Short mmCIF file of C-alpha atoms and ligand atoms in Angstrom, two decimals:
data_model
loop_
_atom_site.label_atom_id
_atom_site.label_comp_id
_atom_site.label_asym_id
_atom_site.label_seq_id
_atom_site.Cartn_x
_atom_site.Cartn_y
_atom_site.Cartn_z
CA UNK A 290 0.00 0.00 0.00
CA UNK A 291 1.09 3.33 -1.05
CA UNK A 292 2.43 5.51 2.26
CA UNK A 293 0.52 8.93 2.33
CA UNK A 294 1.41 12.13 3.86
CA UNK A 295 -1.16 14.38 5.34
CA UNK A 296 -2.51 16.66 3.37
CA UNK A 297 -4.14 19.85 3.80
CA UNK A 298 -6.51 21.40 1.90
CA UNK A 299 -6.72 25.24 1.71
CA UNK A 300 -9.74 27.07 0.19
CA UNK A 301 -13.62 27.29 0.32
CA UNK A 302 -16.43 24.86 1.30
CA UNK A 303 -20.11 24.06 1.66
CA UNK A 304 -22.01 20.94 3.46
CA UNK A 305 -24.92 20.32 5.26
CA UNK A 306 -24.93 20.89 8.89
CA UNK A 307 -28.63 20.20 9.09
CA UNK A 308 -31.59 18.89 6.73
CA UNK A 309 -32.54 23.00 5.84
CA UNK A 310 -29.28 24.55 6.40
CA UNK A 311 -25.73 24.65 4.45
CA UNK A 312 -22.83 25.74 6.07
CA UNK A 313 -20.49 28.19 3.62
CA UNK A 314 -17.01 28.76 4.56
CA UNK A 315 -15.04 30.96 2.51
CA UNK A 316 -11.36 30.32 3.95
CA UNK A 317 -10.76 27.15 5.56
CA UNK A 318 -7.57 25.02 6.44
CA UNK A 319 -8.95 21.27 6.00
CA UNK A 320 -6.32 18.63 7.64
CA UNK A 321 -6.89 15.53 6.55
CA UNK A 322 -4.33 12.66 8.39
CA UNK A 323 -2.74 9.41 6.42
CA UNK A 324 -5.79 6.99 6.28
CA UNK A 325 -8.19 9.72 4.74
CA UNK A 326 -9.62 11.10 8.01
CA UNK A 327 -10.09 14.74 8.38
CA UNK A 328 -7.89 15.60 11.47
CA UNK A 329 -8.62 19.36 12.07
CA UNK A 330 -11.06 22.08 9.93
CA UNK A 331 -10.10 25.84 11.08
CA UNK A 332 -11.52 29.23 9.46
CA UNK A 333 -8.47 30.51 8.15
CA UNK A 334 -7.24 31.76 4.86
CA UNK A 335 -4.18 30.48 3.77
CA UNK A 336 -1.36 32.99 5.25
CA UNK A 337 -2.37 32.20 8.44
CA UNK A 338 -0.90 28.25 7.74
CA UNK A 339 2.45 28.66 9.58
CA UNK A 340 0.89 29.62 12.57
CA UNK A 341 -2.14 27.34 12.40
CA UNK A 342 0.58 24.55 11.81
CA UNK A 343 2.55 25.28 14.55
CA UNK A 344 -0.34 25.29 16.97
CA UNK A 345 -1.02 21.63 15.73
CA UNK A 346 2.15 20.65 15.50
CA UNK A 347 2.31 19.83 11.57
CA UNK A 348 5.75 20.23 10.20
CA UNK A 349 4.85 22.17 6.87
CA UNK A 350 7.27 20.34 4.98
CA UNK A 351 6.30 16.59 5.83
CA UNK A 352 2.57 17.17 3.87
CA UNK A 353 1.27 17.92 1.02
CA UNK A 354 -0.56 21.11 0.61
CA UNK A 355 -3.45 21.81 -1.85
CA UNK A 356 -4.39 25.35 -2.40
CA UNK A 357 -7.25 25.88 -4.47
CA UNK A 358 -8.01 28.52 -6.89
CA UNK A 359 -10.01 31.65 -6.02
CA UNK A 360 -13.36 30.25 -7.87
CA UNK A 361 -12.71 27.30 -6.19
CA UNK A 362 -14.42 25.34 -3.81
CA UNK A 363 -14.94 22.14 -1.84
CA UNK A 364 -18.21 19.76 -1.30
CA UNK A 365 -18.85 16.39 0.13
CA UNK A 366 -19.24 13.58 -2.43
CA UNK A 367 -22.61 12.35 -3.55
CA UNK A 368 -24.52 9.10 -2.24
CA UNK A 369 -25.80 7.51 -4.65
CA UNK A 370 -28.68 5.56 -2.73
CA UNK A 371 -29.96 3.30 -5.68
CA UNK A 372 -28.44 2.71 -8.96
CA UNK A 373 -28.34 -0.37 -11.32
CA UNK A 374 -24.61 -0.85 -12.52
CA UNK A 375 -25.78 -3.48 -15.48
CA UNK A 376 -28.12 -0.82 -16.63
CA UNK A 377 -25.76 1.97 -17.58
CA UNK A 378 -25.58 1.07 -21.44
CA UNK A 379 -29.58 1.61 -21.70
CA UNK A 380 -29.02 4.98 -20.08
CA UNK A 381 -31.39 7.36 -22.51
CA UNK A 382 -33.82 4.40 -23.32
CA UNK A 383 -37.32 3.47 -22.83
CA UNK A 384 -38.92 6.94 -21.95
CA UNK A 385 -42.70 6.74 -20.95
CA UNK A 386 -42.53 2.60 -21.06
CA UNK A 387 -44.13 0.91 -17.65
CA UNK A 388 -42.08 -0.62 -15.16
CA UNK A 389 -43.07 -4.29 -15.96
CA UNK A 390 -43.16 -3.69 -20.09
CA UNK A 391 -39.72 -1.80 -19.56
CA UNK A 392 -38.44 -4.37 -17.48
CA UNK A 393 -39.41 -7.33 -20.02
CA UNK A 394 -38.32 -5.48 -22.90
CA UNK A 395 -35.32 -3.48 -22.00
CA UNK A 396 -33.69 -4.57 -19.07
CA UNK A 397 -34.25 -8.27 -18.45
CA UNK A 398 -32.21 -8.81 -21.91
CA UNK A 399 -29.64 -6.70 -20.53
CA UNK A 400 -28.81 -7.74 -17.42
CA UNK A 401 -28.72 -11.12 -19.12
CA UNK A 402 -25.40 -10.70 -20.80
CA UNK A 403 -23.84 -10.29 -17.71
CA UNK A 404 -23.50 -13.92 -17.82
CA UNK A 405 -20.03 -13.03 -19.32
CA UNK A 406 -17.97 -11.65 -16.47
CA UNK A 407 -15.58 -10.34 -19.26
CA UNK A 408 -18.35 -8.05 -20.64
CA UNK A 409 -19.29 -7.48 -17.52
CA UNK A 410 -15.93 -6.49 -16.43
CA UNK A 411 -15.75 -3.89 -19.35
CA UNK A 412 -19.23 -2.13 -18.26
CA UNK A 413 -18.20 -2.30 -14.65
CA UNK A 414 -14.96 -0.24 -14.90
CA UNK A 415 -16.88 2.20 -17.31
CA UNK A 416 -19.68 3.21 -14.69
CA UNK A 417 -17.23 2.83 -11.30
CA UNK A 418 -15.09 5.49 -13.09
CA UNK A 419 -18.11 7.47 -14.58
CA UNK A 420 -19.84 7.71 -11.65
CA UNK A 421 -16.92 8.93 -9.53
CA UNK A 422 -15.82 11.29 -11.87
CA UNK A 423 -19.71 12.78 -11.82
CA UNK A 424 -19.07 12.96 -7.94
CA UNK A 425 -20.33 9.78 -6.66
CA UNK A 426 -17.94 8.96 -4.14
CA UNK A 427 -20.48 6.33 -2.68
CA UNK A 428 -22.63 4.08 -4.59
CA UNK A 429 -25.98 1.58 -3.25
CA UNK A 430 -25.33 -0.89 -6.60
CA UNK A 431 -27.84 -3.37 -8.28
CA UNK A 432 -25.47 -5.78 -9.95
CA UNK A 433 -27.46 -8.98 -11.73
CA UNK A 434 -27.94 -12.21 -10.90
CA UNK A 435 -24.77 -13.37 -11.29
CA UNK A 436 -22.06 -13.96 -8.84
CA UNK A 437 -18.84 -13.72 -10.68
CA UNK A 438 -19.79 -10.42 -12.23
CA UNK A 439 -21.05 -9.02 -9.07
CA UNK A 440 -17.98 -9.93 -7.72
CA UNK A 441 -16.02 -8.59 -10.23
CA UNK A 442 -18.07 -5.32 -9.34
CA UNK A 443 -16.75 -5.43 -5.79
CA UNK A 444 -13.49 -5.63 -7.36
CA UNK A 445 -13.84 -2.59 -9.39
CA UNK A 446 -14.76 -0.75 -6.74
CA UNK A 447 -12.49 -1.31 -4.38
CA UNK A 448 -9.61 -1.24 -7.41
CA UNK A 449 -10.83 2.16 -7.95
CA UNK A 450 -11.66 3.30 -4.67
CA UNK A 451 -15.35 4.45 -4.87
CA UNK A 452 -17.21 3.31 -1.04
CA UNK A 453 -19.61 1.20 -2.10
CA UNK A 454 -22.81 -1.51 -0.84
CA UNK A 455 -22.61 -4.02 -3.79
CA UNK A 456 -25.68 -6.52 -4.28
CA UNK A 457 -26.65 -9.57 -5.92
CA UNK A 458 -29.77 -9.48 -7.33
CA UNK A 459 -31.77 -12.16 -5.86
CA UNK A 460 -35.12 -13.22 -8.33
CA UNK A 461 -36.40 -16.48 -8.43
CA UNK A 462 -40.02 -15.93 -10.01
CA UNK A 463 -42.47 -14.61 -12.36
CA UNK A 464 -39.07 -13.86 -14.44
CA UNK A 465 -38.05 -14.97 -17.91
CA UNK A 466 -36.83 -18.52 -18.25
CA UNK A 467 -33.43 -17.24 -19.50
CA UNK A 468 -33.20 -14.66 -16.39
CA UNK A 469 -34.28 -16.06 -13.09
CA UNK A 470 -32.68 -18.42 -10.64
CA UNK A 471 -34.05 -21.67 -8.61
CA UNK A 472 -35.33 -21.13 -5.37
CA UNK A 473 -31.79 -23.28 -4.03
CA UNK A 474 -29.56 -21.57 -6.28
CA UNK A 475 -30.70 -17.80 -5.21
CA UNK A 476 -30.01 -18.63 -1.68
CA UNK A 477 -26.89 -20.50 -1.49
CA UNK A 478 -25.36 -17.62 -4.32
CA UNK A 479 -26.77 -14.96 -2.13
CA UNK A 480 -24.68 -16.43 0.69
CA UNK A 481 -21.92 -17.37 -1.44
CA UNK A 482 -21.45 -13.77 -2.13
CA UNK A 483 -21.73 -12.53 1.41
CA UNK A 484 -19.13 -14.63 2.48
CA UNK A 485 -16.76 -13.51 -0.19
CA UNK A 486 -16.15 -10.29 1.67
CA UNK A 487 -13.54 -11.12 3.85
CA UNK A 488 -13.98 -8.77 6.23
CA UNK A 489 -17.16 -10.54 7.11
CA UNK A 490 -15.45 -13.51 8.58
CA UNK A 491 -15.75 -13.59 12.09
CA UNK A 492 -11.78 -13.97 12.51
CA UNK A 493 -11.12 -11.04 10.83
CA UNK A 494 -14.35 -9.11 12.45
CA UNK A 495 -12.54 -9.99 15.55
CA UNK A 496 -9.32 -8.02 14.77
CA UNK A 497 -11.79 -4.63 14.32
CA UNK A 498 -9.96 -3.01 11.26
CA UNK A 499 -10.01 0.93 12.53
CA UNK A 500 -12.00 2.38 9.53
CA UNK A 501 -14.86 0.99 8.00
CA UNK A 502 -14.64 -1.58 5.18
CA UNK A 503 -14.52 0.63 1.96
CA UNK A 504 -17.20 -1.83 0.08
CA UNK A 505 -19.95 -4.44 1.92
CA UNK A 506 -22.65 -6.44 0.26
CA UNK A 507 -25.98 -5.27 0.71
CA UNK A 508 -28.74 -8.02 0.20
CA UNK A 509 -30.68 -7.63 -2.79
CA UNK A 510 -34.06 -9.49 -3.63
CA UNK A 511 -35.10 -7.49 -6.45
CA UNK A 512 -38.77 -6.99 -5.74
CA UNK A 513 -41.82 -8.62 -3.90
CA UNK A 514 -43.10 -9.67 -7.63
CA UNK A 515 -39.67 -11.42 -8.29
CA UNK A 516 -39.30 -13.45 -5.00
CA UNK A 517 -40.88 -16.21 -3.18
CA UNK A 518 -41.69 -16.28 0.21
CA UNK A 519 -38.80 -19.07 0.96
CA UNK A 520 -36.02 -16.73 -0.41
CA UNK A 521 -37.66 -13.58 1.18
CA UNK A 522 -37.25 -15.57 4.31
CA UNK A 523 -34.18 -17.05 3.91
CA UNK A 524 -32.69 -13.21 3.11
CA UNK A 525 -34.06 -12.20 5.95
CA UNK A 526 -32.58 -15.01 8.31
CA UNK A 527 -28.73 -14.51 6.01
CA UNK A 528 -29.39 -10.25 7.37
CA UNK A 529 -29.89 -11.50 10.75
CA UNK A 530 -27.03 -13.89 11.07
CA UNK A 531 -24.61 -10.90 11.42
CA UNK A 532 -24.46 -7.91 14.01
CA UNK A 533 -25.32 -5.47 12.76
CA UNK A 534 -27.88 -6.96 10.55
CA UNK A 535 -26.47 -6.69 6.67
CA UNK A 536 -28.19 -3.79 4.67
CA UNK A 537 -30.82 -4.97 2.21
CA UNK A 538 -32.02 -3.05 -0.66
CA UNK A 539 -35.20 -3.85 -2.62
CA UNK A 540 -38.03 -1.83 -4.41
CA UNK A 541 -41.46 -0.74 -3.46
CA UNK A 542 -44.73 0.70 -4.79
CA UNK A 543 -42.80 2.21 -7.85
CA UNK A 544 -46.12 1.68 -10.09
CA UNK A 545 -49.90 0.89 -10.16
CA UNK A 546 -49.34 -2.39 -11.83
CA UNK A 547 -47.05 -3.85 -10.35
CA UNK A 548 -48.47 -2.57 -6.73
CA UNK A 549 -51.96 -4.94 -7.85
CA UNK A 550 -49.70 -7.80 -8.92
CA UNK A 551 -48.04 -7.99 -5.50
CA UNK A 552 -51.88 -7.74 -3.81
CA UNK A 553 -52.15 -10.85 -5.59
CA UNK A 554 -49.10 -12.53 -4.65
CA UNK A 555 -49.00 -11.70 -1.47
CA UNK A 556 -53.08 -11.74 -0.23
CA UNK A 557 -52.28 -12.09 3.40
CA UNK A 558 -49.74 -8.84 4.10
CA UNK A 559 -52.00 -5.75 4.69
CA UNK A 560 -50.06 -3.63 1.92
CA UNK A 561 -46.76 -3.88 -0.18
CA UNK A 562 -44.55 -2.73 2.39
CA UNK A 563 -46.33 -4.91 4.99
CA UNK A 564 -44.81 -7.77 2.48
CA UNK A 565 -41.46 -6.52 3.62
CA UNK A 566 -42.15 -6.21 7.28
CA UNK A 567 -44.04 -9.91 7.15
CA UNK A 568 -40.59 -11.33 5.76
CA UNK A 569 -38.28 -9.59 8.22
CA UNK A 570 -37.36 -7.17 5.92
CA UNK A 571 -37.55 -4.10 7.07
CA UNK A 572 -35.22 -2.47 9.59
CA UNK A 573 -32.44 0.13 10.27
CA UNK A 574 -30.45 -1.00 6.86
CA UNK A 575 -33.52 -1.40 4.68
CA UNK A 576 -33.37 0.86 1.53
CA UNK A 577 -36.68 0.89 0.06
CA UNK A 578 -36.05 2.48 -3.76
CA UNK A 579 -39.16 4.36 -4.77
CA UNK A 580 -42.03 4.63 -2.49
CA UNK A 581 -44.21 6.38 -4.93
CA UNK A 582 -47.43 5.40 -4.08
CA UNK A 583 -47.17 5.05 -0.21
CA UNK A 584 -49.98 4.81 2.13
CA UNK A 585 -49.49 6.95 5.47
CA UNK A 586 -50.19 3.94 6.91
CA UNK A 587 -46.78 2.52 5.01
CA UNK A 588 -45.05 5.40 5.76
CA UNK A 589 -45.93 4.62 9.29
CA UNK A 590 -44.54 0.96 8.87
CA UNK A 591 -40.89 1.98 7.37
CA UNK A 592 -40.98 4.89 10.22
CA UNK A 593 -41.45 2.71 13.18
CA UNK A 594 -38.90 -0.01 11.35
CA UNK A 595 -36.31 2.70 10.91
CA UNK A 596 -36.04 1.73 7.14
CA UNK A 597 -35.23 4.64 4.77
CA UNK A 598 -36.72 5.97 1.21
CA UNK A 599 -34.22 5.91 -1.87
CA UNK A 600 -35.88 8.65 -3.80
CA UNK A 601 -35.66 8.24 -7.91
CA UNK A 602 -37.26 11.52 -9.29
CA UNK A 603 -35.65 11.02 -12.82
CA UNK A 604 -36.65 7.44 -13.02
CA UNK A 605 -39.94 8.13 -12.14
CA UNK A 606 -40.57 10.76 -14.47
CA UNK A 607 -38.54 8.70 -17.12
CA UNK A 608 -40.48 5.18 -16.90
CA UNK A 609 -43.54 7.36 -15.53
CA UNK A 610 -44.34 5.78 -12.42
CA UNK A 611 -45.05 9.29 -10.36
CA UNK A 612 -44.14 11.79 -7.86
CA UNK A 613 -43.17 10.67 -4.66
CA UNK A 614 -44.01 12.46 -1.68
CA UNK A 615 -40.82 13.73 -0.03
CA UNK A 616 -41.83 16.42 2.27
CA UNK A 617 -44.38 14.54 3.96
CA UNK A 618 -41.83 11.74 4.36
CA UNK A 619 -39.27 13.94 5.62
CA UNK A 620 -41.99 15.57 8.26
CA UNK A 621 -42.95 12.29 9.81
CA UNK A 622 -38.65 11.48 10.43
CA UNK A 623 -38.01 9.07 7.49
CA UNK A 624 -35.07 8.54 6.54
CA UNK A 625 -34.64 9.97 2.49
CA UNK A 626 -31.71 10.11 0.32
CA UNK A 627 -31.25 10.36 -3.30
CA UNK A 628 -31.24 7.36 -6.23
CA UNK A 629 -30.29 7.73 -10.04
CA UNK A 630 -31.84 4.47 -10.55
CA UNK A 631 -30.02 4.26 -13.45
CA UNK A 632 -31.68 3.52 -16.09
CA UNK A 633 -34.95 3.34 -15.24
CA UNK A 634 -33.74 6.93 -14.64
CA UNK A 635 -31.90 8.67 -17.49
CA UNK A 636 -28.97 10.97 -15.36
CA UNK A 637 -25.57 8.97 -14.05
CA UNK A 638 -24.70 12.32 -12.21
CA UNK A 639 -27.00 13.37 -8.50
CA UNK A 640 -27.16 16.80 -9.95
CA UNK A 641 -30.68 16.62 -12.51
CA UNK A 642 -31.65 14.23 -9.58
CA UNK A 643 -31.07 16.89 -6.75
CA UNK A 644 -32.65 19.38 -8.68
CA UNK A 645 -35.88 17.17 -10.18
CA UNK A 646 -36.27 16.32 -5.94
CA UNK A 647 -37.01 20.09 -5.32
CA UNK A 648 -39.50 20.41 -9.30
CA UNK A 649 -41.42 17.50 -8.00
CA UNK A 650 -42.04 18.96 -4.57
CA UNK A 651 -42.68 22.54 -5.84
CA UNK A 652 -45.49 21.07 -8.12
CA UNK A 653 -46.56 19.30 -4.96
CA UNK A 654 -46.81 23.05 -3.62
CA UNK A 655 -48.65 24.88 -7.12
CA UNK A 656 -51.46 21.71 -6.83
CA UNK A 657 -51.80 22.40 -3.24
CA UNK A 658 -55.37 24.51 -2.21
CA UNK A 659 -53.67 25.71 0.54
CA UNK A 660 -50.07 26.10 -0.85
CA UNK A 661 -48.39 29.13 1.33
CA UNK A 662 -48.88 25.83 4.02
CA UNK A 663 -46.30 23.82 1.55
CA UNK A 664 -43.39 24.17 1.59
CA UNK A 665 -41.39 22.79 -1.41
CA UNK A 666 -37.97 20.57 -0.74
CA UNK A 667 -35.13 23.72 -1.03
CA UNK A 668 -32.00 23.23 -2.79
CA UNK A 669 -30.18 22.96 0.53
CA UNK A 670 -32.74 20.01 1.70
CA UNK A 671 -32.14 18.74 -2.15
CA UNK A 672 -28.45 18.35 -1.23
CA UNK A 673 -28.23 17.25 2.15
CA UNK A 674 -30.30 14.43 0.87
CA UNK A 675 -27.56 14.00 -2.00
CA UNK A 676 -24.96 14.01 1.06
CA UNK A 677 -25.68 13.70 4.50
CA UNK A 678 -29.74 11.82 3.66
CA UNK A 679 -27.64 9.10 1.66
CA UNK A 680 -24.84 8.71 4.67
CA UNK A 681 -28.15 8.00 6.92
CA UNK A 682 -29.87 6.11 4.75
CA UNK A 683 -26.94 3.74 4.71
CA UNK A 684 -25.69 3.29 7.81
CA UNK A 685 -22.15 6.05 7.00
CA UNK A 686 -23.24 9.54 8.52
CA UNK A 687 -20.87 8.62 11.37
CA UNK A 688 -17.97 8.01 8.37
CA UNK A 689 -19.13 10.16 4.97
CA UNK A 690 -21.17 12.89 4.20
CA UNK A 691 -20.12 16.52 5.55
CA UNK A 692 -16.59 18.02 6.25
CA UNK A 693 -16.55 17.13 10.19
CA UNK A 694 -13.19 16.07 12.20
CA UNK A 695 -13.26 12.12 12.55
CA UNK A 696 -15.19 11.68 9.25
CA UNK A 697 -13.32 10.76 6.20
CA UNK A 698 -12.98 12.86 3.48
CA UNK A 699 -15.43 12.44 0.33
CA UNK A 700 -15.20 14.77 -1.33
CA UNK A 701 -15.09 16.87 -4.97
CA UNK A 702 -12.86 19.88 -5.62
CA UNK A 703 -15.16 21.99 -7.91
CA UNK A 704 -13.83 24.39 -10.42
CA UNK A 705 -16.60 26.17 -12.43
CA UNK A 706 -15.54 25.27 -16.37
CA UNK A 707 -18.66 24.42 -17.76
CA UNK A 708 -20.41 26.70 -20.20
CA UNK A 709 -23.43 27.24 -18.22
CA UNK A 710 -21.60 28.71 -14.79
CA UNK A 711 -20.56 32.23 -14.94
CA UNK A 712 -18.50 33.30 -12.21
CA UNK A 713 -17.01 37.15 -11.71
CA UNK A 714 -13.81 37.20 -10.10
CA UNK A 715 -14.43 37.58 -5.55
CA UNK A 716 -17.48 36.67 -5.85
CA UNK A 717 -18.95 34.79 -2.94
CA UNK A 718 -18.83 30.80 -2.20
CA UNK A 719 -22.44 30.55 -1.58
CA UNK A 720 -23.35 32.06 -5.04
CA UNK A 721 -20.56 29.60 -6.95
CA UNK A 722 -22.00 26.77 -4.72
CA UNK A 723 -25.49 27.73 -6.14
CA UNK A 724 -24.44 28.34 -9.87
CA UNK A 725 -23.10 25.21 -9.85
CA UNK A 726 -25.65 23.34 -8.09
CA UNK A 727 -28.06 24.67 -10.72
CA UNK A 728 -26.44 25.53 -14.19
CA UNK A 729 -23.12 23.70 -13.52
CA UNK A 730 -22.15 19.46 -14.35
CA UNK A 731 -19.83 17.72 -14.37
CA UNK A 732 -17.46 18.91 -16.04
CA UNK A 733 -16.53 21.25 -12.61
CA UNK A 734 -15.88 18.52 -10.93
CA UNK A 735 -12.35 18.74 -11.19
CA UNK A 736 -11.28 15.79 -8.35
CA UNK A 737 -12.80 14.07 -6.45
CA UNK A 738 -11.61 11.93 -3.13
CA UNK A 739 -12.59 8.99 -1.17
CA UNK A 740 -11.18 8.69 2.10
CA UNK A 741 -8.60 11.25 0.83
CA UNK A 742 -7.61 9.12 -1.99
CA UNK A 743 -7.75 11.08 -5.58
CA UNK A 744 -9.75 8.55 -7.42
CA UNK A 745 -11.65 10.78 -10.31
CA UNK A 746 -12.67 14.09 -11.65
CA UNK A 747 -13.43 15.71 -14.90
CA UNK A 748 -9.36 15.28 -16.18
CA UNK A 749 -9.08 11.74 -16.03
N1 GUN B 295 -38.29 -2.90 -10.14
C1 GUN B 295 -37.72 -4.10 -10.26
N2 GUN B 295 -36.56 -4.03 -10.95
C2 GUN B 295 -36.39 -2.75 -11.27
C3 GUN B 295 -35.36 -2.04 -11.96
O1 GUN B 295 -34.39 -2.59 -12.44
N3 GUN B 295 -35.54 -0.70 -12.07
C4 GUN B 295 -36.62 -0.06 -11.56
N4 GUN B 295 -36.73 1.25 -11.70
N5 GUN B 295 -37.59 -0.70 -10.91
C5 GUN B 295 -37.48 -2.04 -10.77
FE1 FE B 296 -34.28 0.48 -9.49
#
């Protein structure tokens, strides 16, 4: 392993320090130690660094420092809280088809070639470094059925450093002949790939590595439709085998049709997410992609569980499922972070997500009678659930997901390039944040880090 020095970071920042509130510092001095974990943040501009440094006792010339430029600035990475890594070369296609058509059509086929863990290999590296250089330091991934290339997917990760929960997809029903797995097979290959991450082994548990492993496998049967009750349970009893319970990902009440095939397949549970619940589904690392057609009663369900709500504006406007309702979620304390759901959703980058969250909730607010009482998601509520609302929903706001001493640092140096962001020369970091959060792209993402590793950005 490559020795590090610290490094410290000199220049601008914004993150969430609270679901409604950003935090914009104009001249910082971010320390961040050998193993990626910020050390020290101070408000100072860069000629006070010899005295900050002597204060903490950092010999100047044993790290490296990074001084960004004066249009510069830092934020935390993205969380990517539901995405489909086998999906990225449809990316674009199928607009306006239903879930079940588009899945039959579009993406069963897909995910079928997958098969061959060289081609999957090839897509793999393509989205792992597409996605970090459009700021996705952490990524909730659908692989497919298939072990080897799922694996291979865990591999690609950790090769090139984007923090990741990687899962199989788990389907054993009501799926093509050419696409589905026996009831046997899902299980033991769900375990199989559980117990390929060695960190899982109880030995190694034992030894309690000091940070948290960079990529974990996050159960994944693919939806109530897809799934019998036998590998439901059988997930449910793999979760509970370890402590903390593994994080499971699955969808729920995405669309109309599909929400009256699983009344059918499931008469006894009260609702779709009381499916979940009857399985042993839900709980603190349950991410539940969708939620589009909740009852309050449901929302009552994943509340009490402490499950959380991957929210997929693009895909649901894409593949035309509907609006989901965020602010009401958010209100009764559920857990909400942000999902590309690529490509049921059409966007690899958070940003058109982040900014279709608050469109969707402001035409909540127009169609509400009484709409001065509605209040639309804001662009800082948009982001903190692109940050922090991801961290939470998976388990990391202890590790990732705003520039706090102890966390690691995720995050993307920005440096507005892109035609659409005009900046004037002084002019303020929370008007450059904004810019970019609403005209800007990629492209000004200039590097991004995971656990202060350089791993992407808009040069490589
Ligand atoms: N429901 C079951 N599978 C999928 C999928 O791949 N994408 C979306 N958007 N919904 C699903
Ligand atoms: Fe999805």
């Amino acid at each position: 392993m490559m020795i590090r020095s610290k490094t410290v970071y000199l220049g601008s920042y914004v993150h969430s320090v609270s679901l409604d509130q950003l935090e914009h510092v104009e001249h910082a001095i971010i320390c961040v130690g050998e193993t990626g974990v910020i050390e020290w943040i101070e408000h100072a501009g860069a000629e006070d660094l010899p005295a900050v440094s002597v204060r903490r006792g950092l010999v100047l010339d044993d790290i490296e420092v990074v001084e960004l430029g004066p249009d510069e600035f830092l934020s935390p990475g993205f969380i990517d809280t539901h995405t489909h890594a086998p999906q990225y070369p449809n990316n674009g296609l199928g607009h306006g088809v239903p879930l079940l058509e588009w899945l039959d059509t579009l993406t069963f086929p897909t995910e079928r070639r997958y098969k061959d863990v060289e081609y999957a290999r090839g897509v793999y590296e393509r989205v792992v470094q597409t996605t970090l250089n459009a700021g996705t330091t952490m990524a909730c991934y659908y692989g497919t059925l298939h072990l080897e290339a799922t694996q291979a997917l865990v591999d690609i990760c950790l090769e090139k450093g984007q923090r990741a929960l990687v899962g199989k997809c788990s389907m054993d029903r009501n799926s093509p002949d050419t696409y589905v797995e026996y009831t046997s097979t899902a299980i033991s290959s769900a375990q199989d790939f559980v117990a390929s991450f060695p960190h899982l082994h109880p030995a190694v548990t034992a030894s309690t590595p000091s940070l948290p492993p960079l990529v974990q496998p996050i159960l994944t049967p693919r939806m109530a439709i897809s799934t019998t009750p036998e590998l439901l349970t059988s997930l449910s009893t793999l979760a509970k085998s370890f402590d903390p319970p593994l994080a499971i990902q699955t969808h729920l009440s995405e669309n109309d049709e599909e929400i009256r095939t699983v009344g059918r397949l499931f008469p006894e549970s009260k609702s779709y997410t009381a499916v979940y619940d009857d399985f042993g589904l839900l709980g603190p690392g349950t991410v539940l992609a969708h939620c589009v057609h909740l009852t309050q009663e449901e929302r009552e369900l994943i509340k009490e569980k402490d499950a959380g709500i991957s929210h997929c504006p693009t895909s649901n406007y894409f593949i035309a499922s509907g609006e989901a309702r965020v602010r009401e979620m958010l209100d009764e304390g559920i857990k909400v972070g942000l999902g590309s759901d690529c490509s049921g959703g059409y966007a690899h980058c958070l940003l058109p997500v982040l900014r279709l969250a608050t469109h969707v909730s402001q035409s909540h607010a127009f169609a509400n009678a009484q709409r001065r009482a509605y209040k639309p998601l804001s662009m800082p509520e948009a982001f903190y659930l692109a940050t922090m609302g991801g961290a939470a929903l998976c388990r990391l706001d202890n590790v990732v997901g705003n520039f706090v001493p102890g966390k690691e640092f995720d995050a993307l140096r920005i440096k507005p390039r892109s035609p659409g962001v005009w900046v004037h020369k002084g002019e303020k970091v929370e008007d450059r944040f904004a810019k970019w959060i609403w005209a800007g792209d990629d492209r000004d993402i200039r590097e991004v880090y995971v656990r202060g590793r350089l791993v992407g950005g808009s040069s490589r």
